[in-house]
Amino acid sequence: MAREFTSVGVVGLGTMGAGIVEVFARNGIDVVAVEVSDAALDRGRANLTGSTDRAVARGKLAEADRDALLARVDFRVGLDALRSVDLVVEAVPERLDLKRRIFAELDRVCKPEAILATNTSSLSVTEVSVATGRPHQVVGLHFFNPAPVMKLVEVVRTVVTAAEVVADVEALCTRLGKVDVTIGDRAGFIANALLFGYLNHAVAMVESRYATREDIDAAMKLGGGLPMGPLALLDLIGLDTACEILDTMYRRGGRDRRHAPTPLVRQMVTAGLLGRKSGRGFYTYEKPGSAKVVPDESTPAQARPAAGDGARPVARVGVVGVGATAAGLDEVFTGAGYDVVRAAPGEDLAGLAEVDLVVEAVAEELGVKKELFASLDGICKPGVVFATTTSSLPVIDIAMATGRPADVVGLHFVGPASAWPLVEIVRTVRTGAEATATARAVCATLGRTAVVCGDRAGLVVDALLFPYLNDAVKMLEAGYATVDDIDHAMKLGCGYPTGPFELLDAVGLDVALASQRALYRELRDPGLAPAPLLEHLVTAGYLGLRTGRGFRDHTGR
Ligand code: CAA
């Protein structure tokens, strides 16, 4: 029989702590909600009422249920209030010394049989547990933000946690309507270990002005299918929390420089730009705690390009290629009212002499593309914009095969074939403003969201997505968690539409490996080295859905 938890304590009522209080109280459990001071308690109470009021406003919670929920919460200052609870969940800032001090104090105050849990996302649960005289009764209980919405709880079992304590906590998660994944004590556990390298990379993109915050977020929502972009998510998590998690992951997780907090994150934390909770982070919000983004000085002046921004008129479009992408482009451009001329590489290209834009979708080989553009240079009229659909080759190499590199852009159509909700426009170091403006205007006419980025391997979406997939393979290879647990964690903890292994099998392991190799070749960052397991599966011909087997066996389906 699993232990009955009738009353629990939550220490720290910030974003996560208040969310955890809400989860318990909503499921009929009495909560003693503890803070260090009256002022902090007031802020914690406001966090809870703000969230429950929103739930009422959205019809997720009846008013009477909200009142009952709030009546189950006893707000108190000081840990002494936790004498009689069955379980305490600590959710104070991510500092080991602070957590160890609190756990030593909890050990003194709480009844001997009480379970002590930490909501840490990256610190060692083992190190926290040995600050008490009952390390076998200490577990990690890691909720995800927003706690009332995200279904996942990572239960972290240390080498000393008693089996029955883990079982009791797992049963409690089920009672809370959560799905638990039980794992060992490793920096970042499953979800954060896969999430934070990606988030930090997105920050580095902003810092280096590779792409704007709006474009990076739009790219990952539309091109990656994620519920929110990485910068909006960092604002939700809180930049101070994110910085502490990154720092710990860097130190505990093998000093992978992808986890070393990007200087911009630290600067923003120092400046008090913490995200939604302070009213300003990567975006500016209506007021502290609000989810509503308001315009600020970085907001683009207009969503769509206006006349006079240098865009050249485009009426006739040339599409070069014989494959599915070229056929899809033909359909998309024709559907938007353009006069389309199709041509096959290696054949007579004279029909392209009068087009205003050429989009090529020939073989993804640099030599083939350079040869094509060199020929087009001799055929097409002045003022034409040349576009390549490559996502892995340097556009500048292709541009320099022509005598007019200022007129060459990348146009990478992203997403399911022909739906292509997103287009990544690649601007090389030689691309002129008119060519970029023309590409933007054409994408607007096609009804596609365009994002502009620099000329780097993987552009925005693949550069952020494939290293995350590669990290998931490395985690599997290390024996830390199973394919199912990792997929579950990302779907239920971070709202991803598919888990990394589902995505790898769908995209093709060979495609993922080729992209990862291109990223590694360009940056030479050891953390980007392709996972040996991925290489082996590709060598073995296990390429995913296409061959019936990848990380999962699809033959019986
Ligand atoms: N109680 C009950 N339901 C609630 C609620 C509450 N307090 N607050 C919101 N909801 C409901 C909403 O009513 C809505 O329901 P419907 O979809 O049925 O309408 C749903 O939850 C989603 O909420 P919103 O409508 O407010 O917002 P949204 O649809 O734009 O989604 C989001 C917001 C859930 C945050 C979504 O964007 C998402 O999943 N983002 C990813 C979040 C993520 O990755 N979290 C993990 C961060 S990492 C972490 O937390 C670990 C760490 O250690 C830092």
Coordinates of C-alpha atoms and ligand atoms in Angstrom, one line a residue:
M1 CA 0.0 0.0 0.0
A2 CA 1.4 3.4 -1.0
R3 CA 1.6 5.9 1.7
E4 CA -1.2 8.4 2.1
F5 CA -0.2 12.1 1.9
T6 CA -2.8 14.2 3.6
S7 CA -0.7 17.3 4.2
V8 CA 2.4 18.5 2.4
G9 CA 4.7 21.5 2.7
V10 CA 6.1 23.6 -0.1
V11 CA 9.1 25.8 0.7
G12 CA 9.7 28.8 -1.7
L13 CA 6.7 30.3 -3.5
G14 CA 8.3 31.7 -6.6
T15 CA 7.0 30.7 -10.1
M16 CA 7.6 26.9 -9.5
G17 CA 6.8 26.7 -5.8
A18 CA 3.5 28.5 -6.2
G19 CA 2.6 26.2 -9.2
I20 CA 3.4 23.2 -7.1
V21 CA 1.2 24.4 -4.3
E22 CA -1.6 24.8 -6.8
V23 CA -1.1 21.2 -8.1
F24 CA -1.4 19.7 -4.6
A25 CA -4.3 21.9 -3.4
R26 CA -6.2 21.3 -6.6
N27 CA -6.0 17.6 -5.9
G28 CA -7.5 17.8 -2.4
I29 CA -4.2 17.9 -0.4
D30 CA -3.7 20.4 2.4
V31 CA -0.6 22.5 1.8
V32 CA 1.6 24.5 4.2
A33 CA 3.1 27.1 1.9
V34 CA 6.3 28.6 3.4
E35 CA 8.4 31.6 2.7
V36 CA 11.2 33.5 4.4
S37 CA 9.3 36.8 5.1
D38 CA 5.9 38.4 5.0
A39 CA 6.8 40.2 1.8
A40 CA 7.9 37.0 0.1
L41 CA 4.7 35.3 1.3
D42 CA 2.6 38.1 -0.2
R43 CA 4.4 37.7 -3.5
G44 CA 3.9 33.9 -3.3
R45 CA 0.2 34.3 -2.5
A46 CA -0.1 36.7 -5.5
N47 CA 1.5 34.1 -7.8
L48 CA -1.0 31.5 -6.7
T49 CA -4.1 33.7 -6.9
G50 CA -2.9 35.1 -10.3
S51 CA -2.7 31.6 -11.7
T52 CA -5.9 30.3 -10.2
D53 CA -7.8 33.5 -11.3
R54 CA -6.5 32.9 -14.9
A55 CA -7.7 29.3 -14.7
V56 CA -11.2 30.5 -13.6
A57 CA -11.2 33.1 -16.4
R58 CA -10.4 30.5 -18.9
G59 CA -13.1 28.1 -17.7
K60 CA -10.5 25.6 -16.4
L61 CA -11.6 25.9 -12.8
A62 CA -15.0 26.7 -11.2
E63 CA -15.0 29.6 -8.8
A64 CA -16.1 27.4 -5.9
D65 CA -13.3 25.0 -6.7
R66 CA -10.8 27.9 -6.7
D67 CA -12.1 29.0 -3.3
A68 CA -11.8 25.4 -2.0
L69 CA -8.3 25.2 -3.4
L70 CA -7.2 28.4 -1.8
A71 CA -8.7 27.3 1.5
R72 CA -6.5 24.3 1.5
V73 CA -3.4 26.4 1.6
D74 CA -1.9 27.7 4.9
F75 CA 0.6 30.5 4.1
R76 CA 3.3 30.7 6.8
V77 CA 6.6 32.3 7.4
G78 CA 9.4 30.0 8.5
L79 CA 10.2 26.2 8.3
D80 CA 8.8 25.5 11.8
A81 CA 5.3 25.4 10.3
L82 CA 6.2 22.1 8.6
R83 CA 6.3 20.0 11.8
S84 CA 3.4 17.7 11.0
V85 CA 3.4 17.4 7.1
D86 CA 4.0 14.1 5.4
L87 CA 6.1 15.5 2.6
V88 CA 8.0 18.7 1.9
V89 CA 8.8 19.9 -1.6
E90 CA 11.6 22.6 -1.6
A91 CA 11.5 25.1 -4.5
V92 CA 14.0 27.8 -3.5
P93 CA 16.5 29.3 -5.9
E94 CA 19.1 26.9 -7.5
R95 CA 21.9 27.3 -5.0
L96 CA 23.4 24.3 -3.4
D97 CA 24.4 26.0 -0.2
L98 CA 20.9 27.4 0.3
K99 CA 19.3 24.1 -0.4
R100 CA 21.6 22.2 1.9
R101 CA 20.9 24.6 4.7
I102 CA 17.2 24.3 4.2
F103 CA 17.3 20.5 4.2
A104 CA 19.4 20.4 7.4
E105 CA 16.8 22.6 9.0
L106 CA 13.9 20.5 7.6
D107 CA 15.5 17.4 9.0
R108 CA 15.5 19.0 12.4
V109 CA 11.9 20.3 12.1
C110 CA 9.9 17.6 10.3
K111 CA 8.6 14.4 11.8
P112 CA 11.0 11.4 11.3
E113 CA 8.9 9.6 8.7
A114 CA 8.4 12.7 6.5
I115 CA 9.8 12.6 2.9
L116 CA 11.9 15.5 1.9
A117 CA 11.9 16.4 -1.8
T118 CA 13.7 19.0 -3.9
N119 CA 12.4 20.5 -7.1
T120 CA 16.0 21.2 -8.2
S121 CA 16.5 21.1 -11.9
S122 CA 20.2 20.6 -12.1
L123 CA 21.8 20.4 -8.7
S124 CA 22.8 17.0 -7.2
V125 CA 20.0 15.6 -5.2
T126 CA 22.5 13.3 -3.5
E127 CA 24.5 16.4 -2.2
V128 CA 21.3 17.9 -0.9
S129 CA 20.2 14.6 0.7
V130 CA 23.4 14.2 2.7
A131 CA 22.8 17.5 4.5
T132 CA 20.1 15.5 6.4
G133 CA 20.3 12.5 8.7
R134 CA 17.7 10.8 6.5
P135 CA 19.2 10.7 2.9
H136 CA 17.2 7.5 2.2
Q137 CA 14.0 9.6 2.5
V138 CA 15.2 12.3 0.1
V139 CA 14.1 12.4 -3.5
G140 CA 14.0 14.8 -6.4
L141 CA 10.6 15.8 -7.5
H142 CA 11.0 18.0 -10.6
F143 CA 8.0 19.8 -11.9
F144 CA 7.8 21.8 -15.1
N145 CA 6.7 25.3 -15.7
P146 CA 3.8 26.0 -15.7
A147 CA 3.3 23.3 -13.0
P148 CA -0.5 23.1 -13.2
V149 CA -0.3 22.5 -17.0
M150 CA 2.8 20.4 -17.8
K151 CA 2.1 16.7 -17.1
L152 CA 5.6 15.5 -16.4
V153 CA 7.3 15.0 -13.1
E154 CA 10.9 13.7 -13.0
V155 CA 11.3 11.6 -9.9
V156 CA 15.0 11.6 -9.1
R157 CA 16.3 8.6 -7.1
T158 CA 19.8 8.8 -5.6
V159 CA 21.9 5.8 -4.7
V160 CA 20.6 6.0 -1.2
T161 CA 16.9 6.8 -1.7
A162 CA 14.8 3.9 -0.3
A163 CA 12.8 2.0 -2.9
E164 CA 9.5 2.4 -1.0
V165 CA 10.0 6.2 -0.9
V166 CA 10.3 6.2 -4.7
A167 CA 7.2 4.1 -5.0
D168 CA 5.3 6.4 -2.6
V169 CA 6.2 9.5 -4.5
E170 CA 5.4 7.8 -7.9
A171 CA 1.9 6.9 -6.6
L172 CA 1.5 10.5 -5.4
C173 CA 2.4 11.8 -8.9
T174 CA -0.4 9.6 -10.3
R175 CA -2.8 11.0 -7.8
L176 CA -1.8 14.5 -8.9
G177 CA -2.7 13.6 -12.5
K178 CA 1.0 13.7 -13.5
V179 CA 3.1 11.3 -15.4
D180 CA 6.3 10.4 -13.7
V181 CA 9.6 9.3 -15.1
T182 CA 12.0 7.9 -12.5
I183 CA 15.7 8.5 -13.2
G184 CA 19.1 8.7 -11.6
D185 CA 20.8 11.8 -10.2
R186 CA 22.5 13.4 -13.2
A187 CA 22.8 17.1 -14.1
G188 CA 19.7 18.4 -15.8
F189 CA 18.0 15.0 -15.5
I190 CA 16.3 14.2 -18.9
A191 CA 14.4 17.3 -20.0
N192 CA 16.7 20.1 -18.9
A193 CA 19.7 18.2 -20.1
L194 CA 18.2 18.3 -23.6
L195 CA 16.5 21.7 -23.4
F196 CA 19.1 24.0 -22.0
G197 CA 21.9 23.6 -24.6
Y198 CA 19.2 24.5 -27.2
L199 CA 18.0 27.5 -25.2
N200 CA 21.6 28.8 -24.7
H201 CA 22.4 28.4 -28.4
A202 CA 19.3 30.5 -29.2
V203 CA 20.6 33.2 -26.9
A204 CA 24.0 33.1 -28.6
M205 CA 22.2 33.6 -32.0
V206 CA 20.6 36.8 -30.6
E207 CA 23.8 37.9 -29.1
S208 CA 25.7 37.6 -32.4
R209 CA 22.8 39.2 -34.3
Y210 CA 22.5 36.1 -36.4
A211 CA 18.7 36.5 -36.3
T212 CA 16.2 38.5 -34.3
R213 CA 14.4 37.3 -31.2
E214 CA 11.1 37.3 -33.2
D215 CA 12.6 35.3 -36.1
I216 CA 14.3 32.7 -33.9
D217 CA 11.0 32.1 -32.0
A218 CA 8.9 32.1 -35.1
A219 CA 11.3 29.6 -36.7
M220 CA 11.1 27.1 -33.9
K221 CA 7.3 27.4 -33.6
L222 CA 6.6 27.1 -37.3
G223 CA 9.6 25.1 -38.4
G224 CA 10.1 22.9 -35.3
G225 CA 6.4 22.7 -34.3
L226 CA 7.2 23.8 -30.7
P227 CA 4.6 25.4 -28.5
M228 CA 6.8 28.4 -27.9
G229 CA 10.1 29.8 -29.2
P230 CA 13.3 29.4 -27.1
L231 CA 13.5 33.1 -26.1
A232 CA 9.8 33.3 -25.0
L233 CA 10.4 30.1 -23.1
L234 CA 13.5 31.6 -21.3
D235 CA 11.3 34.5 -20.3
L236 CA 8.8 32.0 -18.9
I237 CA 11.4 30.0 -17.0
G238 CA 13.1 33.1 -15.7
L239 CA 16.6 34.1 -16.9
D240 CA 18.0 34.0 -13.3
T241 CA 16.8 30.4 -13.0
A242 CA 18.0 29.5 -16.5
C243 CA 21.5 31.0 -15.8
E244 CA 21.8 29.0 -12.6
I245 CA 20.7 25.8 -14.3
L246 CA 23.2 26.4 -17.2
D247 CA 26.0 27.1 -14.8
T248 CA 25.4 24.0 -12.8
M249 CA 25.0 21.9 -15.9
Y250 CA 28.3 23.2 -17.2
R251 CA 30.1 22.3 -14.0
R252 CA 28.4 19.0 -13.4
G253 CA 27.7 17.9 -16.9
G254 CA 31.2 17.5 -18.3
R255 CA 32.0 21.2 -19.0
D256 CA 30.3 21.2 -22.3
R257 CA 30.8 24.8 -23.5
R258 CA 27.3 24.8 -25.0
H259 CA 26.1 25.0 -21.4
A260 CA 28.3 27.8 -20.3
P261 CA 25.8 30.7 -19.9
T262 CA 26.0 33.0 -22.9
P263 CA 27.3 36.4 -21.6
L264 CA 24.1 38.0 -22.7
V265 CA 22.1 35.9 -20.2
R266 CA 24.3 37.0 -17.3
Q267 CA 24.2 40.6 -18.3
M268 CA 20.4 40.5 -18.5
V269 CA 20.2 38.9 -15.0
T270 CA 22.5 41.5 -13.6
A271 CA 20.3 44.2 -15.2
G272 CA 17.2 42.7 -13.6
L273 CA 15.7 41.6 -17.0
L274 CA 14.5 38.3 -15.7
G275 CA 11.7 37.5 -18.0
R276 CA 7.9 37.6 -17.5
K277 CA 8.2 37.8 -13.7
S278 CA 10.1 41.2 -13.9
G279 CA 8.1 42.4 -16.8
R280 CA 11.1 42.3 -19.2
G281 CA 13.4 39.7 -20.5
F282 CA 14.0 39.0 -24.2
Y283 CA 10.6 40.6 -24.7
T284 CA 8.8 43.3 -22.8
Y285 CA 5.5 42.4 -21.0
E286 CA 2.5 44.5 -20.1
K287 CA 3.5 44.3 -16.4
P288 CA 5.5 42.0 -14.1
G289 CA 4.0 38.5 -14.1
S290 CA 2.0 39.1 -17.3
A291 CA 2.2 36.8 -20.3
K292 CA 1.2 39.7 -22.7
V293 CA 4.0 40.9 -24.9
V294 CA 4.0 44.7 -25.6
P295 CA 6.0 46.5 -28.3
D296 CA 9.4 47.9 -27.3
E297 CA 12.3 49.5 -29.2
S298 CA 13.3 46.1 -30.7
T299 CA 9.9 45.3 -32.1
P300 CA 10.0 45.3 -35.9
A301 CA 8.3 48.4 -37.3
Q302 CA 6.0 46.3 -39.4
A303 CA 5.3 42.7 -39.8
R304 CA 5.3 42.9 -43.6
P305 CA 7.6 44.8 -45.9
A306 CA 6.1 48.0 -47.2
A307 CA 6.5 49.5 -50.7
G308 CA 9.6 51.5 -51.1
D309 CA 11.8 49.2 -49.0
G310 CA 13.9 48.3 -52.0
A311 CA 12.0 45.1 -53.0
R312 CA 12.1 44.5 -56.7
P313 CA 8.9 43.6 -58.5
V314 CA 8.5 39.9 -59.2
A315 CA 6.0 38.6 -61.6
R316 CA 7.8 35.7 -63.3
V317 CA 9.6 33.0 -61.3
G318 CA 12.0 30.3 -62.6
V319 CA 12.1 27.0 -60.7
V320 CA 15.0 24.7 -61.5
G321 CA 14.9 21.1 -60.5
V322 CA 13.1 17.8 -61.2
G323 CA 12.5 16.5 -57.7
A324 CA 9.6 16.8 -55.2
T325 CA 10.8 20.1 -53.8
A326 CA 10.9 21.7 -57.3
A327 CA 7.4 20.3 -58.0
G328 CA 6.2 21.7 -54.7
L329 CA 7.7 25.1 -55.4
D330 CA 6.1 25.2 -58.8
E331 CA 2.7 24.5 -57.2
V332 CA 3.2 27.1 -54.4
F333 CA 4.4 29.9 -56.7
T334 CA 1.7 29.1 -59.4
G335 CA -0.9 29.0 -56.6
A336 CA 0.1 32.5 -55.5
G337 CA -0.4 33.9 -59.0
Y338 CA 3.2 33.9 -60.2
D339 CA 4.0 33.0 -63.8
V340 CA 6.3 30.0 -63.3
V341 CA 8.9 28.7 -65.7
R342 CA 10.2 25.2 -64.9
A343 CA 13.6 24.1 -66.0
A344 CA 15.8 21.0 -65.4
P345 CA 19.4 21.3 -64.6
G346 CA 21.8 20.3 -67.4
E347 CA 19.1 21.2 -70.0
D348 CA 18.6 24.4 -71.9
L349 CA 18.0 27.2 -69.3
A350 CA 17.3 29.9 -72.0
G351 CA 13.7 30.1 -70.9
L352 CA 14.9 31.7 -67.6
A353 CA 16.3 34.8 -69.4
E354 CA 13.4 37.0 -68.5
V355 CA 12.4 35.8 -65.0
D356 CA 12.6 38.1 -62.0
L357 CA 13.4 35.4 -59.4
V358 CA 15.1 32.0 -59.9
V359 CA 14.7 29.4 -57.1
E360 CA 16.8 26.3 -57.5
A361 CA 16.1 22.9 -55.9
V362 CA 18.7 20.7 -57.6
A363 CA 20.9 18.1 -55.9
E364 CA 22.3 19.2 -52.6
E365 CA 25.9 19.2 -53.9
L366 CA 28.0 22.3 -54.0
G367 CA 29.6 21.6 -57.4
V368 CA 26.2 21.0 -59.0
K369 CA 24.8 24.2 -57.6
K370 CA 27.8 26.3 -58.4
E371 CA 27.7 25.2 -62.0
L372 CA 24.0 25.9 -62.3
F373 CA 24.4 29.5 -60.9
A374 CA 27.4 30.2 -63.1
S375 CA 25.3 29.3 -66.1
L376 CA 22.3 31.3 -64.9
D377 CA 24.6 34.3 -64.5
G378 CA 25.2 34.2 -68.3
I379 CA 21.5 33.8 -69.1
C380 CA 19.3 35.8 -66.7
K381 CA 18.6 39.5 -67.0
P382 CA 20.1 42.1 -64.7
G383 CA 18.1 42.6 -61.5
V384 CA 17.0 39.0 -61.1
V385 CA 17.2 37.6 -57.6
F386 CA 18.9 34.2 -57.4
A387 CA 17.8 31.9 -54.6
T388 CA 19.1 28.5 -53.5
T389 CA 17.0 26.2 -51.3
T390 CA 20.0 24.7 -49.6
S391 CA 20.0 24.3 -45.8
S392 CA 23.4 22.8 -45.4
L393 CA 25.8 24.4 -48.0
P394 CA 27.3 27.8 -47.6
V395 CA 25.2 30.2 -49.7
I396 CA 28.3 32.5 -50.2
D397 CA 30.1 29.7 -52.1
I398 CA 27.1 29.5 -54.5
A399 CA 26.8 33.3 -54.7
M400 CA 30.5 33.7 -55.6
A401 CA 30.0 31.4 -58.6
T402 CA 28.0 34.3 -60.1
G403 CA 29.3 37.7 -61.0
R404 CA 26.5 39.3 -58.9
P405 CA 26.7 37.9 -55.3
A406 CA 24.6 40.9 -54.0
D407 CA 21.6 39.3 -55.8
V408 CA 21.9 35.9 -54.3
V409 CA 20.0 34.7 -51.2
G410 CA 19.1 31.4 -49.6
L411 CA 15.4 30.5 -49.5
H412 CA 14.9 27.4 -47.3
F413 CA 11.3 26.2 -47.3
V414 CA 10.8 24.4 -44.0
G415 CA 8.1 22.0 -42.7
P416 CA 5.9 19.4 -44.3
A417 CA 6.3 19.2 -48.1
S418 CA 4.5 22.1 -49.9
A419 CA 2.8 23.3 -46.6
W420 CA 6.1 25.0 -45.7
P421 CA 4.7 27.4 -43.1
L422 CA 8.2 28.9 -42.7
V423 CA 10.9 30.2 -45.1
E424 CA 14.4 30.9 -43.8
I425 CA 15.9 33.7 -45.9
V426 CA 19.7 33.5 -45.8
R427 CA 21.7 36.7 -46.2
T428 CA 25.4 36.2 -47.0
V429 CA 28.1 38.7 -46.3
R430 CA 27.6 39.9 -49.9
T431 CA 23.7 39.9 -50.1
G432 CA 22.3 43.3 -50.9
A433 CA 19.4 44.9 -49.1
E434 CA 17.3 44.8 -52.2
A435 CA 17.6 41.0 -52.7
T436 CA 16.6 40.4 -49.0
A437 CA 13.7 42.8 -49.3
T438 CA 12.6 41.0 -52.5
A439 CA 12.8 37.6 -50.9
R440 CA 10.7 38.9 -47.9
A441 CA 8.1 40.4 -50.2
V442 CA 7.8 37.2 -52.2
C443 CA 7.4 35.1 -49.0
A444 CA 4.7 37.5 -47.8
T445 CA 2.8 37.1 -51.2
L446 CA 3.2 33.3 -50.7
G447 CA 1.5 33.6 -47.3
R448 CA 4.6 32.2 -45.6
T449 CA 6.3 33.5 -42.5
A450 CA 9.8 34.5 -43.4
V451 CA 12.7 34.7 -41.0
V452 CA 16.1 36.2 -41.9
C453 CA 19.4 34.7 -40.7
G454 CA 23.1 34.5 -41.5
D455 CA 24.8 32.0 -43.7
R456 CA 25.6 29.2 -41.2
A457 CA 25.2 25.4 -41.3
G458 CA 21.7 24.5 -40.3
L459 CA 20.4 28.1 -40.5
V460 CA 18.1 28.6 -37.5
V461 CA 15.8 25.5 -37.3
D462 CA 18.3 22.7 -38.1
A463 CA 21.1 24.3 -36.1
L464 CA 18.9 24.4 -33.0
L465 CA 17.1 21.1 -33.6
F466 CA 19.7 18.5 -34.6
P467 CA 22.1 19.1 -31.7
Y468 CA 19.2 18.5 -29.3
L469 CA 18.4 15.2 -31.2
N470 CA 22.0 14.2 -31.1
D471 CA 22.1 14.9 -27.3
A472 CA 19.1 12.6 -26.9
V473 CA 21.0 9.8 -28.7
K474 CA 24.0 10.4 -26.4
M475 CA 21.7 10.2 -23.4
L476 CA 20.3 6.9 -24.6
E477 CA 23.7 5.6 -25.4
A478 CA 24.9 6.5 -21.9
G479 CA 22.1 4.2 -20.5
Y480 CA 20.5 7.1 -18.5
A481 CA 17.0 6.7 -19.8
T482 CA 15.0 4.7 -22.4
V483 CA 13.7 5.8 -25.8
D484 CA 10.2 5.9 -24.4
D485 CA 11.1 7.9 -21.2
I486 CA 13.1 10.5 -23.2
D487 CA 10.3 10.9 -25.7
H488 CA 7.7 11.2 -22.9
A489 CA 9.8 13.7 -21.0
M490 CA 10.1 16.1 -23.9
K491 CA 6.4 15.8 -24.9
L492 CA 5.0 16.0 -21.4
G493 CA 7.6 18.3 -19.8
C494 CA 8.1 20.8 -22.6
G495 CA 5.0 20.4 -24.8
Y496 CA 6.9 19.1 -27.8
P497 CA 4.6 17.6 -30.4
T498 CA 6.9 14.6 -30.9
G499 CA 9.7 13.2 -28.8
P500 CA 13.3 13.2 -30.1
F501 CA 13.3 9.6 -31.2
E502 CA 10.0 9.8 -32.9
L503 CA 11.4 12.8 -34.8
L504 CA 14.6 11.1 -35.6
D505 CA 12.8 8.1 -37.1
A506 CA 10.5 10.4 -39.1
V507 CA 13.2 12.7 -40.4
G508 CA 15.6 9.8 -41.2
L509 CA 18.7 9.0 -39.1
D510 CA 20.9 9.6 -42.2
V511 CA 19.5 13.1 -42.6
A512 CA 20.0 13.8 -39.0
L513 CA 23.6 12.5 -39.1
A514 CA 24.4 14.5 -42.2
S515 CA 23.1 17.7 -40.6
Q516 CA 25.0 17.0 -37.4
R517 CA 28.2 16.4 -39.3
A518 CA 27.8 19.7 -41.1
L519 CA 27.3 21.5 -37.9
Y520 CA 30.3 19.8 -36.3
R521 CA 32.5 20.5 -39.3
E522 CA 31.6 24.1 -39.2
L523 CA 32.0 24.8 -35.5
R524 CA 34.4 22.0 -34.4
D525 CA 32.7 22.1 -31.0
P526 CA 33.3 18.7 -29.3
G527 CA 29.8 18.8 -27.9
L528 CA 28.4 18.7 -31.5
A529 CA 30.3 15.5 -32.5
P530 CA 27.7 13.0 -33.8
A531 CA 26.7 10.4 -31.3
P532 CA 28.5 7.1 -32.1
L533 CA 25.2 5.2 -31.8
L534 CA 23.7 7.4 -34.5
E535 CA 26.6 6.7 -36.8
H536 CA 26.3 2.9 -36.1
L537 CA 22.5 2.8 -36.8
V538 CA 23.0 4.6 -40.1
T539 CA 25.8 2.3 -41.0
A540 CA 23.6 -0.7 -40.2
G541 CA 20.9 0.7 -42.5
Y542 CA 18.5 1.6 -39.7
L543 CA 17.3 4.9 -41.0
G544 CA 13.9 5.2 -39.4
L545 CA 10.4 5.0 -40.8
R546 CA 11.8 4.8 -44.4
T547 CA 13.5 1.5 -43.8
G548 CA 11.1 0.1 -41.2
R549 CA 13.6 0.4 -38.4
G550 CA 15.4 3.3 -36.6
F551 CA 15.3 3.8 -32.9
R552 CA 12.1 1.9 -32.9
D553 CA 11.0 -1.1 -35.0
H554 CA 8.2 0.0 -37.3
T555 CA 7.8 -3.2 -39.3
G556 CA 4.9 -4.6 -37.3
R557 CA 2.8 -1.4 -37.5
Ligands
CAA1 N1 -4.8 25.5 -14.2 C1 -5.4 24.7 -15.1 N2 -5.2 24.9 -16.5 C2 -4.5 26.0 -16.8 C3 -3.9 26.8 -15.9 C4 -4.1 26.5 -14.5 N3 -3.5 27.3 -13.6 N4 -3.2 27.8 -16.6 C5 -3.3 27.5 -17.9 N5 -4.1 26.4 -18.0 C6 -4.6 25.8 -19.3 C7 -5.1 26.8 -20.2 O1 -6.4 27.1 -20.0 C8 -4.9 26.1 -21.6 O2 -5.9 25.1 -21.8 P1 -6.5 24.8 -23.2 O3 -5.3 24.5 -24.1 O4 -7.4 23.7 -23.0 O5 -7.2 26.1 -23.6 C9 -3.6 25.4 -21.4 O6 -3.4 25.3 -20.0 C10 -2.4 26.2 -22.0 O7 -2.3 27.5 -21.4 P2 -2.5 28.9 -22.1 O8 -3.7 29.0 -22.9 O9 -2.2 29.9 -21.0 O10 -1.3 29.1 -23.0 P3 -0.9 28.4 -24.3 O11 -1.9 27.5 -25.0 O12 -0.3 29.5 -25.1 O13 0.3 27.4 -23.8 C11 2.1 26.8 -22.5 C12 1.2 27.9 -22.8 C13 1.4 25.7 -21.8 C14 3.2 27.4 -21.6 C15 2.7 26.3 -23.8 O14 3.2 27.3 -24.6 C16 3.9 25.3 -23.6 O15 3.6 24.1 -23.4 N6 5.1 25.8 -23.6 C17 6.3 25.0 -23.3 C18 6.5 25.1 -21.8 C19 7.8 24.4 -21.4 O16 8.6 24.0 -22.2 N7 7.9 24.2 -20.1 C20 9.0 23.6 -19.5 C21 10.1 24.6 -19.2 S1 11.5 23.9 -18.5 C22 11.1 23.7 -16.9 O17 10.1 24.1 -16.4 C23 12.1 23.0 -16.1 C24 12.9 23.8 -15.3 O18 13.6 23.3 -14.4 C25 13.2 25.2 -15.6

